[in-house]
XYZ file of C-alpha atoms in Angstrom:
581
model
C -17.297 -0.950 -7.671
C -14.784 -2.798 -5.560
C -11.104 -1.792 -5.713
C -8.846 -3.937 -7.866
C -6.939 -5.657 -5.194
C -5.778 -9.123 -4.838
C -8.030 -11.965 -3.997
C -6.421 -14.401 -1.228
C -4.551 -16.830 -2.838
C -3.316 -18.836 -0.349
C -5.036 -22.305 -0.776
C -3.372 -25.662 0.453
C -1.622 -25.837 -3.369
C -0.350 -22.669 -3.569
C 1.459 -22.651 0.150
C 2.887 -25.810 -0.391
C 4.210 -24.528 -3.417
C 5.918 -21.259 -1.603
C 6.872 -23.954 1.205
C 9.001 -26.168 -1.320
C 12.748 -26.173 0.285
C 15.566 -25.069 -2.705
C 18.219 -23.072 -3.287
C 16.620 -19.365 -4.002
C 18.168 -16.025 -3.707
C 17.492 -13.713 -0.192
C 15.456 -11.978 -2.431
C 13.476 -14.998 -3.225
C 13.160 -16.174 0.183
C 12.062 -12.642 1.248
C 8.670 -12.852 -1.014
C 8.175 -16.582 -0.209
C 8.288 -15.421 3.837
C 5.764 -13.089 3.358
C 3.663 -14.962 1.941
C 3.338 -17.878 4.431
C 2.909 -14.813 7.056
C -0.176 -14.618 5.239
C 0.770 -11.196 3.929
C -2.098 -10.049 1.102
C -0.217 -6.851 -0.291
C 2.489 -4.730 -0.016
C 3.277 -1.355 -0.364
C 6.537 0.107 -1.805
C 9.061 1.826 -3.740
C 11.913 0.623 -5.744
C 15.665 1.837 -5.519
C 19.224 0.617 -6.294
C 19.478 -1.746 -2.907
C 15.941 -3.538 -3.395
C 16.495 -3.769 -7.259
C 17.189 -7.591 -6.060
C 14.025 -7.817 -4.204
C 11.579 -5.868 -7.161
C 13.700 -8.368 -9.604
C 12.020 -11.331 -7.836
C 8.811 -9.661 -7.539
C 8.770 -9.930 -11.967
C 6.188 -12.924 -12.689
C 5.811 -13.860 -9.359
C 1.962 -13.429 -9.494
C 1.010 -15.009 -5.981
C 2.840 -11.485 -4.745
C 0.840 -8.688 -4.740
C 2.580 -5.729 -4.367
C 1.643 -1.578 -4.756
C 3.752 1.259 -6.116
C 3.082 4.361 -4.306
C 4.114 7.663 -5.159
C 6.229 8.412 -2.273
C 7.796 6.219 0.198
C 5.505 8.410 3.161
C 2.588 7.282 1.135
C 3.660 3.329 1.021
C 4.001 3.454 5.116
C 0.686 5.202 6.041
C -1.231 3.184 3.366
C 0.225 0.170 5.126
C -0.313 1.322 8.673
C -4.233 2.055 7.325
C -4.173 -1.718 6.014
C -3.076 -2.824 9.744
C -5.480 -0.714 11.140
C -8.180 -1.595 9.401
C -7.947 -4.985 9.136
C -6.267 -6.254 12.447
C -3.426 -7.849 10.424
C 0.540 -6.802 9.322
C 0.910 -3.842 7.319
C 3.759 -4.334 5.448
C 6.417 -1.942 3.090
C 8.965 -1.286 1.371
C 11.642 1.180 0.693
C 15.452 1.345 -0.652
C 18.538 2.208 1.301
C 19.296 6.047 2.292
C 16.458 8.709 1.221
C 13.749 6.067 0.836
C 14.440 4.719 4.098
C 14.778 7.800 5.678
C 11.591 8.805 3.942
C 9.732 6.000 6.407
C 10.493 7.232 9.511
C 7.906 9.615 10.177
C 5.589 6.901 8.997
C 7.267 4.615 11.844
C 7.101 7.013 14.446
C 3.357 7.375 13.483
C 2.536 3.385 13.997
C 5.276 3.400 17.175
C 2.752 5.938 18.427
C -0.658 4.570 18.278
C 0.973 0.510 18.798
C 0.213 -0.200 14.938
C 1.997 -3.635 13.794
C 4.108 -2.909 10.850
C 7.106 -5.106 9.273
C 9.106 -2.107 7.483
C 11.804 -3.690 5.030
C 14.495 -1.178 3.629
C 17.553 -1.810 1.343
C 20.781 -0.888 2.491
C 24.448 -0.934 1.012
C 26.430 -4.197 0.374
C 27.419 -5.355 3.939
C 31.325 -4.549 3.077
C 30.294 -0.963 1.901
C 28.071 -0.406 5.269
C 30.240 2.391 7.593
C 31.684 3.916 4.717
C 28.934 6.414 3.834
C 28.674 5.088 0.517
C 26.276 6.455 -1.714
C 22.327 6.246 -0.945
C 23.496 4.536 3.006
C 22.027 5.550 6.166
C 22.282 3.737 9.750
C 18.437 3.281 9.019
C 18.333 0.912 12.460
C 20.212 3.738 14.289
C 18.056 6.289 13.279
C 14.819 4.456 13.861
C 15.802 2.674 17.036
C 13.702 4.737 19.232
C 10.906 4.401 17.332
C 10.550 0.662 16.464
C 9.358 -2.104 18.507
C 12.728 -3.603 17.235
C 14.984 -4.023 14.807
C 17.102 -6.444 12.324
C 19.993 -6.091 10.360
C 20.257 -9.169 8.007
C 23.902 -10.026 7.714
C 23.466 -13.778 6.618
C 20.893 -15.008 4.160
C 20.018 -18.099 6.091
C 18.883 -15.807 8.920
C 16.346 -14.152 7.082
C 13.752 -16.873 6.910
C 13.640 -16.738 10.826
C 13.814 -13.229 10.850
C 10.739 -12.590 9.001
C 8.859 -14.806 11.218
C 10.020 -13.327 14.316
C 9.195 -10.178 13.054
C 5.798 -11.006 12.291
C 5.497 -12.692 15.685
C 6.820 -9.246 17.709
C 5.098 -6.708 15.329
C 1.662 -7.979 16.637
C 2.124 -9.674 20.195
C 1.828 -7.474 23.222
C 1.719 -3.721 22.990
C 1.887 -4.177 18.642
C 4.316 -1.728 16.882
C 7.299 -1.739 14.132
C 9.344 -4.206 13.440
C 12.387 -3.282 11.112
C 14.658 -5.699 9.077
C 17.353 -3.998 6.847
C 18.962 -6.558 3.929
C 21.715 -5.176 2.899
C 22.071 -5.685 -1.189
C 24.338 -8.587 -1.261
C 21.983 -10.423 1.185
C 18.757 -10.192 -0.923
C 21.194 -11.539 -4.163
C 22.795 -14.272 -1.990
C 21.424 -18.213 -2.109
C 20.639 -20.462 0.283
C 18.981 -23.487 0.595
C 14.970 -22.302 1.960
C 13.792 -23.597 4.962
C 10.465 -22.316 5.659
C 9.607 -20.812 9.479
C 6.068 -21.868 10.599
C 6.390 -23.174 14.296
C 5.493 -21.041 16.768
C 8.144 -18.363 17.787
C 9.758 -18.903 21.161
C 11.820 -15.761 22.070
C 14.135 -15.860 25.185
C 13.154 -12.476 26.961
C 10.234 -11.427 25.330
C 6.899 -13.388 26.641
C 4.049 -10.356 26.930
C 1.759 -11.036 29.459
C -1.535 -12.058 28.150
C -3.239 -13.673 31.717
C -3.567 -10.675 34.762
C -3.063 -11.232 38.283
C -6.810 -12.612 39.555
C -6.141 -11.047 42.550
C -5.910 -7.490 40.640
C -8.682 -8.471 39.020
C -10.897 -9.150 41.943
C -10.036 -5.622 43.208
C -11.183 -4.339 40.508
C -14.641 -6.238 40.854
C -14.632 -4.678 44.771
C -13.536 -1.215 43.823
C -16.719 -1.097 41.336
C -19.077 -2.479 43.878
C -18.028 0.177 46.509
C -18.088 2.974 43.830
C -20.640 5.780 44.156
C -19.354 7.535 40.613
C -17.624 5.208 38.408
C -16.359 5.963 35.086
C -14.639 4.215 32.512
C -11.915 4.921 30.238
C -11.405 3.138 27.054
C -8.511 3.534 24.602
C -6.961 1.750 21.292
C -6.449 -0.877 23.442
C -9.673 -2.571 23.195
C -9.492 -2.013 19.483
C -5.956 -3.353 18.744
C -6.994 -6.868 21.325
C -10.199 -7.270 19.853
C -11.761 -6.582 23.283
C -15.077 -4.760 22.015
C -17.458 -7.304 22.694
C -16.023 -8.190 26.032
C -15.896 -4.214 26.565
C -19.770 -4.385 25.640
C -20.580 -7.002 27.898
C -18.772 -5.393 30.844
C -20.429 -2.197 30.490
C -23.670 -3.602 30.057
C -23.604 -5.518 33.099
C -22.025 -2.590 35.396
C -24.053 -0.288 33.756
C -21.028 1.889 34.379
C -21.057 5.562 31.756
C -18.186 4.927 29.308
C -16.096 7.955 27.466
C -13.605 6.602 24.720
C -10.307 8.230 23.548
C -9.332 9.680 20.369
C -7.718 6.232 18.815
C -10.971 4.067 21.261
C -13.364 5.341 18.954
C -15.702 2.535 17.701
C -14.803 0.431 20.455
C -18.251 0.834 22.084
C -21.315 1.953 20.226
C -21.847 5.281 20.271
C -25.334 5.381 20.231
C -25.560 3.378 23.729
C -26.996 5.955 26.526
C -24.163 5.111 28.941
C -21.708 6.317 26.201
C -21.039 9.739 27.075
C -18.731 10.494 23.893
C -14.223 11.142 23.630
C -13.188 12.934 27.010
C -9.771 15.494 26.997
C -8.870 18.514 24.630
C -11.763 18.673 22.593
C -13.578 16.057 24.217
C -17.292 16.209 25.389
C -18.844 18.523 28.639
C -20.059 14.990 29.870
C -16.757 12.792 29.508
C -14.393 15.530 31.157
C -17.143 16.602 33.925
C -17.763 13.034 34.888
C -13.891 12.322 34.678
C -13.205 14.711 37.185
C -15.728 13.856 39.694
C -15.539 10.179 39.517
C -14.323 8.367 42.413
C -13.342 5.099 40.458
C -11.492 5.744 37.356
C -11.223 2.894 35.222
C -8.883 3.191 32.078
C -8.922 0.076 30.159
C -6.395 0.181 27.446
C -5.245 4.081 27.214
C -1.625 5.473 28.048
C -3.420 8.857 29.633
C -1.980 11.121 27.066
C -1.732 14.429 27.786
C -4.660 15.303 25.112
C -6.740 13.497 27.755
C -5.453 14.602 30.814
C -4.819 17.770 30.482
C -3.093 18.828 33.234
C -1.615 16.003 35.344
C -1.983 17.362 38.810
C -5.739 18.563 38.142
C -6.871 15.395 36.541
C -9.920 13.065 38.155
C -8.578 14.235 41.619
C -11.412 12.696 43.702
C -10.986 8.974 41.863
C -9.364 6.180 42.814
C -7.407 4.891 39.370
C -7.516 1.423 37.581
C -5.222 0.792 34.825
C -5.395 -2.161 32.596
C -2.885 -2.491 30.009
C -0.772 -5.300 28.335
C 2.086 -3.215 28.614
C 3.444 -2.346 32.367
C 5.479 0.562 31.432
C 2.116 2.536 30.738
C 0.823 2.155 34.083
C 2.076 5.121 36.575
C 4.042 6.675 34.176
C 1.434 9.790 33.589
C -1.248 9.008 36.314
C -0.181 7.388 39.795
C -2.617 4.192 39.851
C -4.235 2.562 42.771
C -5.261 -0.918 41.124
C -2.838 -1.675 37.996
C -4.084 -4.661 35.979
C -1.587 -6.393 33.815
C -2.712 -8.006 30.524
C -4.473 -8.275 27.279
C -7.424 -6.001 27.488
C -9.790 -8.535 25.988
C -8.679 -11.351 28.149
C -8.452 -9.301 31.518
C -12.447 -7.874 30.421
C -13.215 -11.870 29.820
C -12.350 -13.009 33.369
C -13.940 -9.702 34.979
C -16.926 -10.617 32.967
C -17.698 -13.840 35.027
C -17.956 -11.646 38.115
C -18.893 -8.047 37.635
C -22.390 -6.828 38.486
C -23.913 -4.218 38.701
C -22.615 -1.128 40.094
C -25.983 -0.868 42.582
C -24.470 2.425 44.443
C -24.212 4.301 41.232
C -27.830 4.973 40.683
C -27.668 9.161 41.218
C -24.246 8.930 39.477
C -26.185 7.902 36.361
C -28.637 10.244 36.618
C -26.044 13.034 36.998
C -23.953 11.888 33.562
C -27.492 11.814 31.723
C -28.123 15.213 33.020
C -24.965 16.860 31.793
C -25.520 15.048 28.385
C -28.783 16.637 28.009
C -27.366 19.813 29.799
C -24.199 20.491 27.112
C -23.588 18.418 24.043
C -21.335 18.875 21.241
C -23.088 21.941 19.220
C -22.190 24.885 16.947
C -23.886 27.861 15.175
C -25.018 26.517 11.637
C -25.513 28.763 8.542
C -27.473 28.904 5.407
C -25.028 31.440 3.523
C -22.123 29.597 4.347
C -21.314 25.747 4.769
C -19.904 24.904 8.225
C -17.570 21.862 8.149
C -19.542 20.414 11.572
C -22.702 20.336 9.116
C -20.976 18.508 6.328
C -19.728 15.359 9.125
C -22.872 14.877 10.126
C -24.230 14.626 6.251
C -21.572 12.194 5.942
C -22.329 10.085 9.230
C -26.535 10.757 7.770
C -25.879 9.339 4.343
C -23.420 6.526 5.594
C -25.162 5.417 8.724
C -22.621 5.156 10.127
C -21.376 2.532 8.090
C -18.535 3.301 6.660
C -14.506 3.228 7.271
C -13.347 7.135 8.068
C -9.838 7.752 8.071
C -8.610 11.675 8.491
C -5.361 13.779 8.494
C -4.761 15.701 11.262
C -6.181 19.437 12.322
C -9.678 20.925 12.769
C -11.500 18.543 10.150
C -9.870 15.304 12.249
C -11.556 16.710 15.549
C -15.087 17.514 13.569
C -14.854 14.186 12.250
C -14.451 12.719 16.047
C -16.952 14.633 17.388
C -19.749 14.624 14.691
C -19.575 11.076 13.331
C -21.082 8.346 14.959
C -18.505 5.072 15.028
C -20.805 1.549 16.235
C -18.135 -0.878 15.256
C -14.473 -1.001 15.715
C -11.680 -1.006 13.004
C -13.907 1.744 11.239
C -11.953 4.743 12.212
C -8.428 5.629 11.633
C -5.966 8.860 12.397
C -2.940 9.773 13.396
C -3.200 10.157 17.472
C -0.200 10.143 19.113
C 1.971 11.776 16.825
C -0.591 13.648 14.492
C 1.080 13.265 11.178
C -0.191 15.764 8.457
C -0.211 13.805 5.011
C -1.682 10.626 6.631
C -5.017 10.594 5.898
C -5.448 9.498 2.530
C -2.952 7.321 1.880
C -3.855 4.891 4.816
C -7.605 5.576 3.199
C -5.631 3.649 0.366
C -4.409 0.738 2.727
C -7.859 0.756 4.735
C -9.979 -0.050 1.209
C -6.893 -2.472 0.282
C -7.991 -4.585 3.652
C -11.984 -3.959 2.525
C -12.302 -3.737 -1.244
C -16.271 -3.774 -0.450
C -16.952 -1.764 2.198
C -16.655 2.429 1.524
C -13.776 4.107 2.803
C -14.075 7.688 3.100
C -10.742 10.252 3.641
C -11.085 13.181 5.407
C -8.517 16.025 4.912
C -7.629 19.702 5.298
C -6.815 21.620 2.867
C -3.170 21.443 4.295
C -2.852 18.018 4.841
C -3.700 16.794 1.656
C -1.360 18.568 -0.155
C 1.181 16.311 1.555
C 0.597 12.979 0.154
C -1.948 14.112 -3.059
C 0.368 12.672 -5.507
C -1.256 9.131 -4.366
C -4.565 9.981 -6.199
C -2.693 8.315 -8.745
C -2.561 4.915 -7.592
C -6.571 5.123 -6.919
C -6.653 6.118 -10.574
C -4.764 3.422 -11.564
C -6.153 0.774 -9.535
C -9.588 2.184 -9.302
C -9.465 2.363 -5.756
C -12.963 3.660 -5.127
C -12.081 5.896 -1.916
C -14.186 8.686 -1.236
C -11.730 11.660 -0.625
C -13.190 14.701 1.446
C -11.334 18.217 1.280
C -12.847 20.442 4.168
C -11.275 23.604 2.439
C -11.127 26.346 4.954
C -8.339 28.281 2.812
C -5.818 28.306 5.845
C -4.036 25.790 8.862
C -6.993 25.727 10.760
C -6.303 24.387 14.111
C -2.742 26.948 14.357
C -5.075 29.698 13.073
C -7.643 28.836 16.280
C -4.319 28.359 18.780
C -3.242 31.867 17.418
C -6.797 33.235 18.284
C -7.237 32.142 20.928
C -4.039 31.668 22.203
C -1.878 33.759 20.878
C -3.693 37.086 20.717
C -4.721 36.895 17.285
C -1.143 36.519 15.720
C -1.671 35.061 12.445
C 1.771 33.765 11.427
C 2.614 31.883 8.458
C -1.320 29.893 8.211
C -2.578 31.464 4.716
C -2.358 28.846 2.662
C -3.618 30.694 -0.303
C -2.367 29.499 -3.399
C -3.339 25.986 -2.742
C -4.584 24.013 -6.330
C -7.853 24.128 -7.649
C -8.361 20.342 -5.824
C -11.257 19.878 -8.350
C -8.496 20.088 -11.233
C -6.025 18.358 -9.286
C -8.029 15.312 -8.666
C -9.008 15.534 -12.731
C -5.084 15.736 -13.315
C -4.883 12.358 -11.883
C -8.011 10.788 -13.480
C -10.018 11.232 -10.687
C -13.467 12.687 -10.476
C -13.797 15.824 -8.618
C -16.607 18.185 -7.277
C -16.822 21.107 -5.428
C -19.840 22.199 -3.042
C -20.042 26.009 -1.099
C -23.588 25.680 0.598
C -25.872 22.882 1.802
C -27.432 22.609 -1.549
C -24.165 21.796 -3.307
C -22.937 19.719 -0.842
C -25.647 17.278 -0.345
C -25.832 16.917 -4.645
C -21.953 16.538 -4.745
C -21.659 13.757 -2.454
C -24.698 12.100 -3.722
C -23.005 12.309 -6.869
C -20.144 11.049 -4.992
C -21.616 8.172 -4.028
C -23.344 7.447 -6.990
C -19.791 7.287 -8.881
C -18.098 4.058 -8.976
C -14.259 4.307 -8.672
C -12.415 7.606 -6.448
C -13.856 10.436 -6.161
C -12.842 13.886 -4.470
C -15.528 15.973 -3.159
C -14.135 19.810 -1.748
C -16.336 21.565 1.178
C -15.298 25.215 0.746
C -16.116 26.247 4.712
C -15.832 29.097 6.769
C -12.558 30.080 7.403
C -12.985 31.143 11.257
C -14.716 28.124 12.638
C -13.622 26.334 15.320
C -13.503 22.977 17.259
C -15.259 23.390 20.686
C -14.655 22.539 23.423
C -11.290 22.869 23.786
C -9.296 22.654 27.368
C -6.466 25.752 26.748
C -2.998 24.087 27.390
C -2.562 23.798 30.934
C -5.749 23.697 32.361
C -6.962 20.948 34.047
C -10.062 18.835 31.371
C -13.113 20.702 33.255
C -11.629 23.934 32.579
C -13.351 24.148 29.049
C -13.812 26.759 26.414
C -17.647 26.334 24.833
C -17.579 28.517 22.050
C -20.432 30.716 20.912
C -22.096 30.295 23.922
């Protein structure tokens, strides 16, 4: 059963009727804005300084909006929406605590270059300095983590605001875009003028088009290569670039490793796909990283989850970077060939001239080797369930198919690792800033933006005590997400730094005393199960699957697994712990 979420509404009639020019309130003018920015729900959470903006939102059926349980939940089920579809996510909050609440939610999309229009409340512009009650600088505090930032001091700005917002929040390198109305602005009247040319902003033009001549060194580097090797990030997700990145692999036949947030932007099952290089990524990826002698990173920042360490990383390659925003390239990784531009455009004109790479034959053979030599494994069990087993029952049953999204720890590595993305847009975690309590409320967003495809959560035990209270609005909605616990009865991935790490220190990581997430999930009106061995699991998530509407399944795993390989801190990405063996 699909979720209950809006159908698209807007048909010739009804946007002519949001277009009509009269005198409304801010508040009016707000919800009208939205819509023509073709905006299908929102997330939020009332307070005194929207009261204004939730008072319009009574009758107004064309608006579609979601209460959430917490004001952390609204932003990461609207950064799941915008990751998942490709479009806006869009929230909102009141002035002081519930703006305040947001921001680890907008340092989360800042991260990972999510496109999010964040509207808070504040005070009544006179009031604004004075610390009057519920008022925070909410643009002060969140300045280094938006894309940018309004503060609406006129009502007859807004209408222009929201559309430039729009336009920034998903142009270029996407991220958040902020506009605080204070109270008396969203009660204020104007006469409505509608925004729908196209936005023209003196100082901010992205480049879309690269340099040709960049381009066409690119084209010599990779026929002069002996071991090329490419890199692919979120980039080529957030541009749309997959099918370009498909073609320009195919026709180089140059082996491919994709980051964390690149997952799904290449087919995992294609041989020259050698699986997520870095911290925990593959034997393959980080061996053929570090002896390639062209490195070419198409739309990843080289974060230091992928590098490891800087001075140790692909030291024999020369680098290409290509990125639609400059300020990436050289500022981890000094590179030889940087390439300017949107990812999918840049891979379109290198399309009409790359062949393939003809000096690269041995190189091929070599990646294949270490596939076959090393690939991801661990010990399995038939007294106890191991949480790598249960992925891979997930990726069986789902072929693949469905939307993952995870929190953040051991379960979100196993999840990398052992399921098998083909299609982009289908996976989505926290990366960059690895924010505990995301996973299944941008689950929440992610089956908002596809009601009829199945959206399963991952989470820790830890994590998804953090945002649980949301297994309301599924209840409520009957948003049919399938929510995995992987219950290892402690913080896994600080338990396996303290291990290994640390000497075996465990400090502060029992997390004993955690619900009964069976009852929990019942609490709410959601159907829970629980599964300890292979057995239970595969009849619990059959049953799972089987059940229309949410359901929460719990893995009860080993407590002293962990994620392998793993580069220790410091070491350069070849340096790699295998585990058991």
């Amino acid at each position: 059963m699909s979720a209950q979420i809006p159908e698209a509404r807007s048909t010739d009639e009804l946007r002519e009727k949001w277009m009509k020019p009269e005198v409304i309130s801010g508040s009016e003018i707000l919800l009208r804005s939205l819509l023509l920015e073709g905006v299908e729900c929102v997330f939020g959470y009332p307070g005194g300084a929207v009261l204004y903006i939730y008072d319009a939102m009574y009758g107004f059926e064309d608006f579609k909006h979601v209460l959430t349980r917490h004001e952390q939940g609204a932003i990461h089920a609207a950064d799941g929406y915008a990751r998942a579809s490709g479009k806006v996510g869009v929230c909102i909050a009141t002035s002081g605590p519930g703006a305040t609440n947001l921001v680890t939610g907008i340092a989360t999309a800042y991260m990972d270059s999510v496109p999010l229009v964040v509207i808070t409340g504040n005070v009544v512009s006179s009031l604004i300095g004075t610390d009057a009650f519920q008022e925070a600088d909410i643009t002060g505090i969140t300045m280094p983590i938006t894309k940018h930032s309004y503060l609406v001091r006129d009502v007859e700005e807004l209408p222009r605001i929201i559309h430039e917002a729009f336009h920034i929040a998903n142009t270029g390198r996407k991220g958040p875009v902020l506009i605080d109305i204070p109270k008396d602005v969203s009660a204020a009247k104007t006469l409505f003028v509608p925004q729908t040319e196209p936005v023209a902003m003196r100082g901010y033009n992205p480049r879309v088009v690269p340099n040709k001549l960049q381009v066409d060194k690119l084209i010599q580097a990779i026929s002069e290569a002996e071991r090329p090797m490419i890199l692919a990030g979120g980039g080529v997700v957030y541009s749309g670039a997959h099918e370009a990145l498909y073609e320009f692999v195919t026709r180089s036949e140059i082996p491919i490793t994709t980051t964390l947030l690149g997952l799904g932007g290449f087919p995992s099952g294609h041989e020259l796909w050698t699986g997520m290089p870095g911290m925990h990524g593959t034997y393959t990826s980080n061996l053929a990283i570090q002896n390639a002698d062209l490195l070419i990173n198409i739309g990843a920042r080289f974060d230091d989850r992928v590098t490891g360490k800087l001075d140790g990383f692909a030291p024999k390659a020369k680098i290409v970077h290509i990125d639609i925003d400059p300020a990436e390239i050289g500022k981890n990784v000094p590179t030889d060939i940087p390439i300017v531009g949107d990812v999918k455009t840049v891979l379109e004109i290198a399309n009409q001239e790359v062949k393939r790479a003809d000096k690269a034959d041995a190189w091929r053979k070599q990646v294949q080797e270490w596939k076959a030599e090393k690939p991801y494994s661990y010990r399995d069990s038939d007294e106890e369930l191991k949480p790598q087993w249960v992925i891979e029952m997930l990726d069986e049953t789902t072929k693949g198919e469905a939307i993952v999204t995870t929190d953040v720890g051991q379960h979100q590595m196993w999840a990398a690792q052992y399921y098998k993305f083909n299609k982009p847009r289908s996976w989505v975690t926290s990366g960059g800033l690895g924010t505990m309590g995301f996973g299944f409320p941008s689950a929440i967003g992610a089956q908002m933006a596809h009601p009829d495809r199945l959206v399963i959560s991952i989470n820790g035990d830890g994590g998804m005590q953090m945002c649980s209270q949301e297994l309301a609005i599924c209840a409520i909605n009957n948003i049919p997400v399938k929510i995995v616990v992987i219950n290892n009865q402690v913080l896994g991935m600080v338990r396996q730094w303290q291990e290994l790490i640390y000497d075996n220190r465990y400090s502060h990581i029992d997390l004993a005393g955690s619900p009964d997430f069976v009852k929990l999930a019942e609490a709410y009106g959601v159907k829970g199960f629980r599964a300890r061995n292979k057995d239970e699991a595969r009849e619990a998530w059959q049953e799972a699957m089987n059940t229309p509407g949410p359901v929460l399944v719990e893995f009860v795993v080993a407590k002293e697994e962990n994620v392998y390989p793993m580069v220790p801190q410091g070491a350069a990405i070849d340096q790699m712990l295998m585990g058991d063996e």
